[in-house]
Amino acid sequence: MLLTSKAASQREFCNWAGNQTCRPAGIHMPSSEAEFVELVRLVRARGQTLRVVGAGHSWSGIACTDGHLVSLDRMAEVLELDADAGTVTVEAGVRLHALVDYLLERGMALPNLGSVAEQSVAGVISTGTHGTGVGIGNLSSMVESLRLVTGTGDIVEVDRESDPALFAAARVGLGSLGIITAVTMRCVPAFNLYERSWTLRFDEALCQMQSLVDRHDHIKFWWLPHTGRIQVFAADRTPREPTRVKLMHRIDDSGLLKPVFAGVLGLGGRYPEMIPALNWLVAATYFADYELVDRSHRVFNLPMPPSHLEAEFGFAREDAESALEQMRALIEWDQIRVNFITEVRFVAADDIWLSPAYGRESCQLGAYIGETPQWRSYFEGVEQIAWRMGARPHWGKTFFAGAEQMREVFPHFDDFLEVRERIDPDRVFSNAFTRRVLGS
Ligand SMILES: Cc1cc2nc3c(=O)[nH]c(=O)nc-3n(C[C@H](O)[C@H](O)[C@H](O)COP(=O)(O)OP(=O)(O)OC[C@H]3O[C@@H](n4cnc5c(N)ncnc54)[C@H](O)[C@@H]3O)c2cc1C
């Protein structure tokens, strides 16, 4: 019986960062769509709730539940590649790194990736996960079609033509519009990137930011607070063969990266007054100029960092500099010690209702910090800046506001709720997070 499956004896869920834990009523790992249908119908009939978890790599409480927790770890195969059409169809639980490897072996790649590839395909889609490059949308925008088990236990195959409203909603669905069981997404012939990295002073970087964004396929900026320095990473497609791999990958291969990095974070957490000096040390060690050519995924992805906390907001692209200046003022005036980088990335506009990049080119501004006594005041301050500037939250990262603020910043918020009413009338897929951000 699904609701009393063997997996149900394993009662706790904890996310990757360790900042979200919950005790679900049951944990389930079905291996077929038919089992998902049976589970949804049973949960609905009992008036209970159900949440799907991917790889548990969100900082927000988006995947947590005291109802039933369902994993697609047994539905994690690549189903079909159509290289001519440039599409790949996967079972939704497949991890990004497995998909990347599968595609590479067949001379293909995803057009863009974020910093890591540990997440599940359905998980990244459901939160609007992105890489960087103002000409390329987030991973949700690469979706061509989805298969969903809805809140009524029906199976729906949705694409742009079959149900435009559901398609606009379900590509960033927050796990609230059903269990995604399969996804078809766009892929491209494998490519190499020429990456160059250099350091600028904070003000210099702000002056050059918009023109650099226009000039490069993929560009990101890492500002290490208290140092006044910003490291630029610019990558462009090249026919050249790989030359060497990033310093960070090489240090990671040596096994030193994580313990050293975790040690520095831990020290800053215990003695926050040391953070500015530690940041200077990190900048001097890591912020080095370099250039290299490598496979796209090895340029996009970085080694897994040690545990830390993240908040992130999607600003209108043209607000990037002002938002960064306000963050610097927040840190200086409130004397907040920040022991992690602030990351600035750019994403193309899309047409997905709850995507942070809906209808506008966006600057994704990520505020990161280790577990220090000031993490919460830092995130609250950054969030105030975000709301003042009409920015939108990254659903997988920390923020505190609720449905009224979401209605302000997502023009199709109420359309999303209408679709949810149709797809999940009994709110089978609700949890504390969705009750806060979508309303009950
Ligand atoms: C180290 C690290 C680096 C990161 N780097 C980036 C980055 O570069 N760019 C970026 O944008 N984000 C980044 N993130 C955030 C991360 O990509 C998102 O939080 C993502 O959603 C996590 O995917 P997951 O598979 O772990 O999903 P989970 O966190 O497990 O779940 C996220 C949401 O997806 C839903 N979901 C999962 N599977 C299904 C399904 N089959 N059907 C319906 N709903 C489902 C869940 O219900 C939940 O609502 C990073 C996170 C970490 C920990």
Coordinates of C-alpha atoms and ligand atoms in Angstrom, one line a residue:
M1 CA 0.0 0.0 0.0
L2 CA 1.5 3.3 -1.1
L3 CA 0.7 5.3 2.1
T4 CA 2.5 2.8 4.3
S5 CA 5.4 2.0 2.0
K6 CA 8.8 0.9 3.3
A7 CA 10.1 4.5 2.6
A8 CA 7.6 5.8 5.1
S9 CA 9.7 4.5 8.0
Q10 CA 12.3 7.1 7.1
R11 CA 10.4 10.0 8.7
E12 CA 12.6 13.1 8.4
F13 CA 13.3 15.3 5.5
C14 CA 16.3 17.8 5.6
N15 CA 17.3 20.0 2.7
W16 CA 20.9 20.3 1.3
A17 CA 21.7 23.4 3.4
G18 CA 20.3 21.9 6.6
N19 CA 18.1 25.0 7.2
Q20 CA 14.8 23.2 6.4
T21 CA 13.6 20.1 8.1
C22 CA 10.2 18.5 8.4
R23 CA 8.5 15.3 9.5
P24 CA 6.2 14.2 6.6
A25 CA 3.2 11.9 7.3
G26 CA 4.8 9.5 4.8
I27 CA 7.7 9.4 2.3
H28 CA 7.1 7.7 -1.0
M29 CA 9.1 6.7 -4.0
P30 CA 6.8 5.4 -6.7
S31 CA 8.4 4.0 -9.8
S32 CA 5.6 4.5 -12.3
E33 CA 3.1 7.2 -13.3
A34 CA 0.2 4.8 -12.4
E35 CA 1.5 4.7 -8.8
F36 CA 1.6 8.5 -8.7
V37 CA -2.0 8.6 -9.9
E38 CA -3.1 6.1 -7.2
L39 CA -1.2 8.0 -4.5
V40 CA -2.7 11.4 -5.5
R41 CA -6.3 9.9 -5.5
L42 CA -5.8 8.3 -2.1
V43 CA -4.3 11.5 -0.6
R44 CA -7.2 13.5 -2.0
A45 CA -9.8 11.1 -0.8
R46 CA -8.4 11.3 2.7
G47 CA -8.3 15.1 2.6
Q48 CA -4.5 15.1 3.1
T49 CA -1.7 16.9 1.2
L50 CA 1.3 15.9 -0.8
R51 CA 4.5 17.6 -1.9
V52 CA 7.1 16.4 -4.4
V53 CA 10.8 16.8 -3.6
G54 CA 13.5 16.8 -6.2
A55 CA 17.1 16.9 -4.9
G56 CA 16.2 19.0 -1.9
H57 CA 18.5 21.8 -3.0
S58 CA 16.2 24.7 -2.2
W59 CA 16.8 27.0 0.7
S60 CA 13.2 28.0 1.0
G61 CA 10.6 25.8 2.6
I62 CA 9.2 25.1 -0.8
A63 CA 9.6 21.3 -0.6
C64 CA 8.8 20.8 3.1
T65 CA 5.5 19.2 4.3
D66 CA 3.8 17.6 7.2
G67 CA 1.7 15.8 4.6
H68 CA 3.1 13.2 2.2
L69 CA 6.4 13.7 0.6
V70 CA 7.0 12.1 -2.8
S71 CA 10.3 11.6 -4.6
L72 CA 10.9 10.8 -8.3
D73 CA 14.3 9.2 -7.6
R74 CA 13.0 6.0 -9.2
M75 CA 11.8 7.9 -12.3
A76 CA 15.1 9.3 -13.3
E77 CA 15.9 8.0 -16.8
V78 CA 16.5 9.9 -20.1
L79 CA 13.8 8.7 -22.4
E80 CA 14.6 10.0 -25.8
L81 CA 16.9 12.3 -27.7
D82 CA 15.9 13.8 -31.0
A83 CA 19.1 15.5 -32.0
D84 CA 17.7 16.8 -35.3
A85 CA 14.8 18.5 -33.6
G86 CA 17.1 19.6 -30.7
T87 CA 14.9 18.1 -27.9
V88 CA 15.5 15.6 -25.2
T89 CA 12.7 13.9 -23.2
V90 CA 13.4 12.8 -19.6
E91 CA 11.7 11.3 -16.6
A92 CA 11.3 14.3 -14.3
G93 CA 13.4 12.9 -11.4
V94 CA 16.6 12.8 -13.5
R95 CA 19.5 14.8 -12.1
L96 CA 20.9 17.6 -14.2
H97 CA 24.4 16.1 -14.1
A98 CA 23.1 12.8 -15.4
L99 CA 21.3 14.5 -18.3
V100 CA 24.4 16.6 -19.0
D101 CA 26.6 13.5 -19.2
Y102 CA 24.0 11.7 -21.4
L103 CA 23.9 14.6 -23.8
L104 CA 27.6 15.0 -24.0
E105 CA 28.1 11.4 -24.9
R106 CA 25.9 12.1 -27.9
G107 CA 27.5 15.4 -28.9
M108 CA 24.7 17.5 -27.4
A109 CA 24.4 19.9 -24.4
L110 CA 21.9 22.1 -22.6
P111 CA 22.1 25.8 -23.8
N112 CA 22.9 27.1 -20.3
L113 CA 23.3 25.8 -16.7
G114 CA 23.5 27.3 -13.2
S115 CA 26.5 26.9 -10.8
V116 CA 25.8 23.2 -10.0
A117 CA 24.0 20.3 -11.6
E118 CA 23.0 18.2 -8.5
Q119 CA 19.3 19.2 -8.8
S120 CA 16.5 17.3 -10.5
V121 CA 15.1 18.5 -13.8
A122 CA 11.6 18.9 -12.3
G123 CA 13.1 20.8 -9.3
V124 CA 15.0 23.4 -11.4
I125 CA 12.0 23.9 -13.7
S126 CA 9.6 24.4 -10.8
T127 CA 11.7 27.3 -9.3
G128 CA 12.9 29.0 -12.4
T129 CA 16.5 28.1 -11.9
H130 CA 18.9 29.9 -14.2
G131 CA 22.5 30.4 -15.3
T132 CA 23.7 33.6 -16.8
G133 CA 23.6 35.3 -20.2
V134 CA 21.1 38.0 -21.1
G135 CA 20.3 36.3 -24.5
I136 CA 19.3 33.0 -22.8
G137 CA 16.3 32.2 -20.6
N138 CA 16.2 30.2 -17.4
L139 CA 15.9 26.4 -17.6
S140 CA 12.1 26.6 -17.4
S141 CA 12.1 28.5 -20.6
M142 CA 13.8 25.6 -22.4
V143 CA 10.8 23.3 -21.7
E144 CA 8.8 22.3 -24.8
S145 CA 6.2 20.1 -23.0
L146 CA 5.4 18.5 -19.6
R147 CA 3.5 15.5 -18.3
L148 CA 1.7 16.1 -15.1
V149 CA -0.4 14.1 -12.6
T150 CA -2.9 16.7 -11.5
G151 CA -4.6 17.2 -8.1
T152 CA -7.5 15.2 -9.3
G153 CA -5.3 12.3 -10.3
D154 CA -5.6 12.9 -14.0
I155 CA -2.6 12.7 -16.4
V156 CA -2.2 15.8 -18.6
E157 CA 0.4 16.3 -21.4
V158 CA 0.8 20.1 -21.8
D159 CA 2.6 22.3 -24.4
R160 CA 2.2 25.8 -25.8
E161 CA -0.7 24.8 -28.1
S162 CA -2.7 22.2 -26.1
D163 CA -3.3 24.5 -23.0
P164 CA -1.5 27.8 -23.2
A165 CA -2.6 28.9 -19.7
L166 CA -1.4 25.7 -18.0
F167 CA 1.8 25.8 -20.0
A168 CA 2.4 29.5 -18.9
A169 CA 1.8 28.4 -15.3
A170 CA 3.3 25.0 -15.0
R171 CA 6.8 25.8 -16.2
V172 CA 7.5 27.5 -12.9
G173 CA 4.8 25.8 -11.0
L174 CA 6.3 25.7 -7.5
G175 CA 5.3 22.0 -7.2
S176 CA 1.7 23.3 -6.8
L177 CA 0.2 22.3 -10.1
G178 CA 0.8 18.6 -10.0
I179 CA 3.5 16.0 -10.1
I180 CA 5.7 16.5 -13.2
T181 CA 6.5 13.0 -14.4
A182 CA 8.2 13.7 -17.8
V183 CA 9.7 16.8 -19.5
T184 CA 10.8 17.5 -23.1
M185 CA 13.3 20.3 -23.3
R186 CA 15.5 22.0 -25.9
C187 CA 19.1 21.0 -26.3
V188 CA 21.9 22.1 -28.7
P189 CA 25.0 20.6 -30.2
A190 CA 27.8 20.4 -27.6
F191 CA 29.9 23.6 -27.4
N192 CA 33.1 24.9 -25.8
L193 CA 33.4 28.2 -24.0
Y194 CA 36.3 30.7 -23.9
E195 CA 36.2 32.1 -20.4
R196 CA 38.2 35.1 -19.2
S197 CA 38.2 36.4 -15.6
W198 CA 39.6 39.6 -14.2
T199 CA 39.1 41.9 -11.2
L200 CA 37.6 45.4 -11.2
R201 CA 37.1 48.0 -8.5
F202 CA 33.4 48.1 -7.3
D203 CA 32.7 51.5 -9.0
E204 CA 34.5 50.5 -12.2
A205 CA 32.5 47.3 -12.5
L206 CA 29.2 49.2 -12.1
C207 CA 30.2 51.6 -14.8
Q208 CA 31.1 48.8 -17.3
M209 CA 28.4 46.3 -16.3
Q210 CA 25.7 46.9 -18.9
S211 CA 28.1 47.0 -21.9
L212 CA 29.8 43.8 -20.7
V213 CA 26.4 42.2 -20.4
D214 CA 25.7 43.1 -24.0
R215 CA 29.2 42.0 -25.3
H216 CA 29.3 38.5 -23.8
D217 CA 27.2 35.3 -24.2
H218 CA 27.5 34.5 -20.5
I219 CA 28.7 37.0 -17.8
K220 CA 28.6 37.0 -14.1
F221 CA 30.1 39.3 -11.4
W222 CA 31.2 38.2 -7.9
W223 CA 31.4 41.0 -5.4
L224 CA 33.1 40.1 -2.2
P225 CA 31.8 42.6 0.4
H226 CA 34.4 44.6 2.4
T227 CA 37.0 44.2 -0.3
G228 CA 35.7 46.8 -2.8
R229 CA 36.5 44.3 -5.5
I230 CA 34.4 42.6 -8.1
Q231 CA 35.5 39.6 -10.1
V232 CA 34.2 39.4 -13.6
F233 CA 33.7 36.1 -15.4
A234 CA 32.9 36.4 -19.2
A235 CA 32.4 33.4 -21.4
D236 CA 31.7 33.1 -25.1
R237 CA 31.3 30.3 -27.5
T238 CA 34.5 29.2 -29.3
P239 CA 35.5 26.6 -31.9
R240 CA 38.8 26.2 -30.0
E241 CA 39.6 23.0 -28.1
P242 CA 39.8 22.8 -24.3
T243 CA 43.0 24.2 -22.8
R244 CA 42.8 23.8 -19.1
V245 CA 40.2 23.5 -16.3
K246 CA 39.3 26.2 -13.7
L247 CA 41.5 26.7 -10.6
M248 CA 38.4 25.9 -8.5
H249 CA 37.9 22.5 -10.1
R250 CA 41.6 21.7 -9.7
I251 CA 41.5 22.6 -6.0
D252 CA 38.4 20.6 -5.7
D253 CA 40.0 17.6 -7.3
S254 CA 42.7 17.8 -4.6
G255 CA 40.1 17.4 -1.9
L256 CA 41.1 20.7 -0.2
L257 CA 38.4 23.1 -1.4
K258 CA 35.6 22.1 0.8
P259 CA 37.4 21.8 4.2
V260 CA 39.3 25.0 3.7
F261 CA 36.3 27.0 2.5
A262 CA 34.1 25.5 5.3
G263 CA 36.9 26.4 7.8
V264 CA 37.0 30.1 6.6
L265 CA 33.2 30.3 6.8
G266 CA 33.1 28.7 10.2
L267 CA 35.8 31.1 11.5
G268 CA 33.8 34.1 10.2
G269 CA 30.6 32.8 11.8
R270 CA 32.3 32.5 15.2
Y271 CA 34.3 35.7 15.0
P272 CA 32.4 38.1 12.6
E273 CA 34.9 40.9 13.3
M274 CA 37.4 38.8 11.3
I275 CA 35.3 38.7 8.2
P276 CA 36.7 41.7 6.3
A277 CA 40.2 40.4 6.8
L278 CA 39.2 36.9 5.8
N279 CA 37.4 38.3 2.7
W280 CA 40.6 40.1 1.7
L281 CA 42.5 36.8 2.1
V282 CA 39.9 34.9 -0.1
A283 CA 40.0 37.6 -2.8
A284 CA 43.8 37.6 -2.9
T285 CA 43.8 33.8 -3.2
Y286 CA 40.9 33.2 -5.6
F287 CA 40.3 36.5 -7.5
A288 CA 43.1 35.9 -10.0
D289 CA 43.0 36.8 -13.7
Y290 CA 42.8 33.8 -16.0
E291 CA 41.6 32.7 -19.4
L292 CA 40.8 29.2 -20.6
V293 CA 38.7 27.1 -23.0
D294 CA 36.6 24.2 -21.7
R295 CA 33.4 22.2 -22.3
S296 CA 30.4 24.4 -21.6
H297 CA 29.2 22.5 -18.5
R298 CA 32.7 22.7 -16.9
V299 CA 32.6 26.5 -17.4
F300 CA 29.0 26.9 -16.1
N301 CA 29.3 24.5 -13.1
L302 CA 31.5 24.9 -10.0
P303 CA 32.3 22.4 -7.3
M304 CA 29.7 22.1 -4.6
P305 CA 30.3 24.8 -2.0
P306 CA 30.1 24.2 1.7
S307 CA 26.8 24.7 3.4
H308 CA 25.7 28.4 3.5
L309 CA 22.5 30.5 3.1
E310 CA 21.2 32.2 0.0
A311 CA 18.6 34.9 -0.9
E312 CA 18.1 36.0 -4.5
F313 CA 15.9 38.4 -6.4
G314 CA 15.3 39.1 -10.0
F315 CA 15.6 42.9 -10.7
A316 CA 14.9 44.6 -14.0
R317 CA 18.2 44.5 -15.8
E318 CA 18.6 48.3 -15.8
D319 CA 18.3 48.3 -12.0
A320 CA 21.4 46.2 -11.5
E321 CA 23.8 48.9 -10.5
S322 CA 21.4 50.8 -8.3
A323 CA 20.5 47.5 -6.4
L324 CA 24.2 46.7 -5.9
E325 CA 24.9 50.2 -4.6
Q326 CA 22.0 49.9 -2.1
M327 CA 23.3 46.6 -1.0
R328 CA 26.7 48.1 -0.3
A329 CA 25.0 50.9 1.6
L330 CA 23.0 48.4 3.7
I331 CA 26.2 46.5 4.6
E332 CA 28.1 49.6 5.5
W333 CA 25.4 51.5 7.4
D334 CA 24.1 48.5 9.3
Q335 CA 27.6 47.2 9.8
I336 CA 26.7 43.7 8.6
R337 CA 29.6 41.4 8.2
V338 CA 29.1 39.3 5.0
N339 CA 31.5 36.3 4.5
F340 CA 30.3 35.1 1.1
I341 CA 30.1 36.6 -2.4
T342 CA 27.2 38.6 -3.9
E343 CA 26.5 37.1 -7.3
V344 CA 25.2 39.1 -10.2
R345 CA 23.8 37.2 -13.3
F346 CA 21.6 38.1 -16.2
V347 CA 18.7 36.2 -17.7
A348 CA 16.6 36.7 -20.9
A349 CA 12.9 37.7 -20.6
D350 CA 10.4 34.9 -20.8
D351 CA 6.6 34.4 -20.8
I352 CA 6.2 32.2 -17.8
W353 CA 3.9 33.6 -15.2
L354 CA 5.8 33.1 -12.0
S355 CA 9.2 33.3 -13.5
P356 CA 11.4 36.0 -12.0
A357 CA 12.3 37.0 -15.6
Y358 CA 8.6 37.2 -16.8
G359 CA 8.4 39.9 -19.4
R360 CA 11.8 41.6 -18.8
E361 CA 15.5 41.0 -19.1
S362 CA 16.6 40.4 -15.6
C363 CA 19.5 40.8 -13.3
Q364 CA 19.5 38.0 -10.7
L365 CA 21.2 39.4 -7.6
G366 CA 22.2 36.7 -5.1
A367 CA 23.0 37.6 -1.5
Y368 CA 24.9 34.7 0.1
I369 CA 26.3 34.3 3.6
G370 CA 27.6 31.7 6.0
E371 CA 25.7 31.0 9.2
T372 CA 26.7 34.2 11.0
P373 CA 24.6 36.0 13.7
Q374 CA 23.6 38.6 11.2
W375 CA 22.3 36.4 8.3
R376 CA 18.7 37.3 9.0
S377 CA 19.1 41.0 9.2
Y378 CA 21.2 40.9 6.0
F379 CA 18.5 39.0 4.2
E380 CA 15.7 41.2 5.5
G381 CA 17.6 44.3 4.4
V382 CA 18.2 42.9 0.9
E383 CA 14.5 41.9 0.7
Q384 CA 13.5 45.5 1.5
I385 CA 15.7 46.7 -1.3
A386 CA 14.1 44.1 -3.6
W387 CA 10.5 45.1 -2.9
R388 CA 11.3 48.8 -3.2
M389 CA 12.6 48.2 -6.7
G390 CA 9.8 45.8 -7.8
A391 CA 12.2 42.8 -7.9
R392 CA 10.9 39.2 -7.7
P393 CA 12.0 36.3 -5.5
H394 CA 14.0 33.2 -6.5
W395 CA 11.5 30.6 -5.3
G396 CA 14.2 28.2 -4.2
K397 CA 16.0 30.7 -2.0
T398 CA 15.2 32.5 1.3
F399 CA 12.6 35.3 1.5
F400 CA 10.0 36.2 4.0
A401 CA 7.1 38.0 2.2
G402 CA 3.7 36.5 1.4
A403 CA 1.0 36.5 -1.2
E404 CA 0.2 40.2 -1.2
Q405 CA 3.8 41.1 -2.2
M406 CA 3.8 38.3 -4.8
R407 CA 0.6 39.8 -6.3
E408 CA 2.5 43.1 -6.6
V409 CA 5.4 41.8 -8.5
F410 CA 4.0 39.0 -10.7
P411 CA 1.5 40.5 -13.2
H412 CA -0.1 37.1 -13.8
F413 CA -0.3 36.0 -10.1
D414 CA -4.1 35.8 -10.1
D415 CA -4.1 33.9 -13.5
F416 CA -1.8 31.4 -11.8
L417 CA -4.2 30.9 -9.0
E418 CA -7.0 30.4 -11.5
V419 CA -5.1 27.6 -13.1
R420 CA -4.4 26.1 -9.7
E421 CA -8.1 26.1 -8.9
R422 CA -8.7 24.1 -12.1
I423 CA -5.8 21.7 -11.7
D424 CA -5.8 21.2 -7.9
P425 CA -9.2 22.3 -6.6
D426 CA -8.7 20.6 -3.2
R427 CA -5.1 21.9 -2.7
V428 CA -3.6 18.5 -2.6
F429 CA -0.2 20.0 -3.4
S430 CA -0.3 22.8 -0.7
N431 CA 2.2 23.2 2.2
A432 CA 3.0 26.0 4.6
F433 CA 5.2 27.7 1.9
T434 CA 2.5 27.8 -0.7
R435 CA -0.1 28.9 1.8
R436 CA 2.2 31.9 2.6
V437 CA 3.2 32.8 -0.9
L438 CA 0.1 31.9 -2.9
G439 CA -2.5 32.3 -0.1
S440 CA -4.8 29.5 0.9
Ligands
LIG1 C1 24.7 24.6 -4.1 C2 23.5 25.2 -4.9 C3 23.7 25.9 -6.0 C4 22.6 26.5 -6.7 N1 22.8 27.2 -7.9 C5 21.8 27.8 -8.5 C6 22.0 28.5 -9.7 O1 23.1 28.6 -10.2 N2 20.9 29.1 -10.2 C7 19.7 29.0 -9.7 O2 18.8 29.6 -10.2 N3 19.5 28.3 -8.6 C8 20.5 27.7 -8.0 N4 20.2 26.9 -6.9 C9 18.9 26.7 -6.4 C10 18.3 25.4 -7.0 O3 18.6 25.3 -8.3 C11 16.7 25.4 -6.8 O4 16.4 25.6 -5.5 C12 16.1 24.1 -7.4 O5 14.8 24.2 -7.3 C13 16.6 22.9 -6.6 O6 16.2 21.7 -7.3 P1 15.8 20.4 -6.6 O7 15.7 19.3 -7.6 O8 16.7 20.2 -5.4 O9 14.3 20.7 -6.1 P2 13.7 20.8 -4.6 O10 14.4 21.8 -3.9 O11 13.7 19.4 -4.1 O12 12.2 21.3 -5.0 C14 12.0 22.5 -5.5 C15 10.6 22.6 -6.0 O13 10.4 21.8 -7.1 C16 9.2 21.0 -6.9 N5 9.4 19.7 -7.6 C17 10.4 18.9 -7.5 N6 10.2 17.8 -8.3 C18 8.9 18.0 -8.8 C19 8.1 17.2 -9.7 N7 8.5 16.0 -10.2 N8 6.8 17.7 -10.0 C20 6.4 18.9 -9.5 N9 7.2 19.6 -8.7 C21 8.4 19.2 -8.3 C22 9.1 20.8 -5.4 O14 7.8 20.5 -5.0 C23 9.5 22.2 -5.0 O15 8.4 23.0 -5.1 C24 21.3 26.3 -6.2 C25 21.1 25.5 -5.0 C26 22.2 25.0 -4.4 C27 22.0 24.2 -3.1

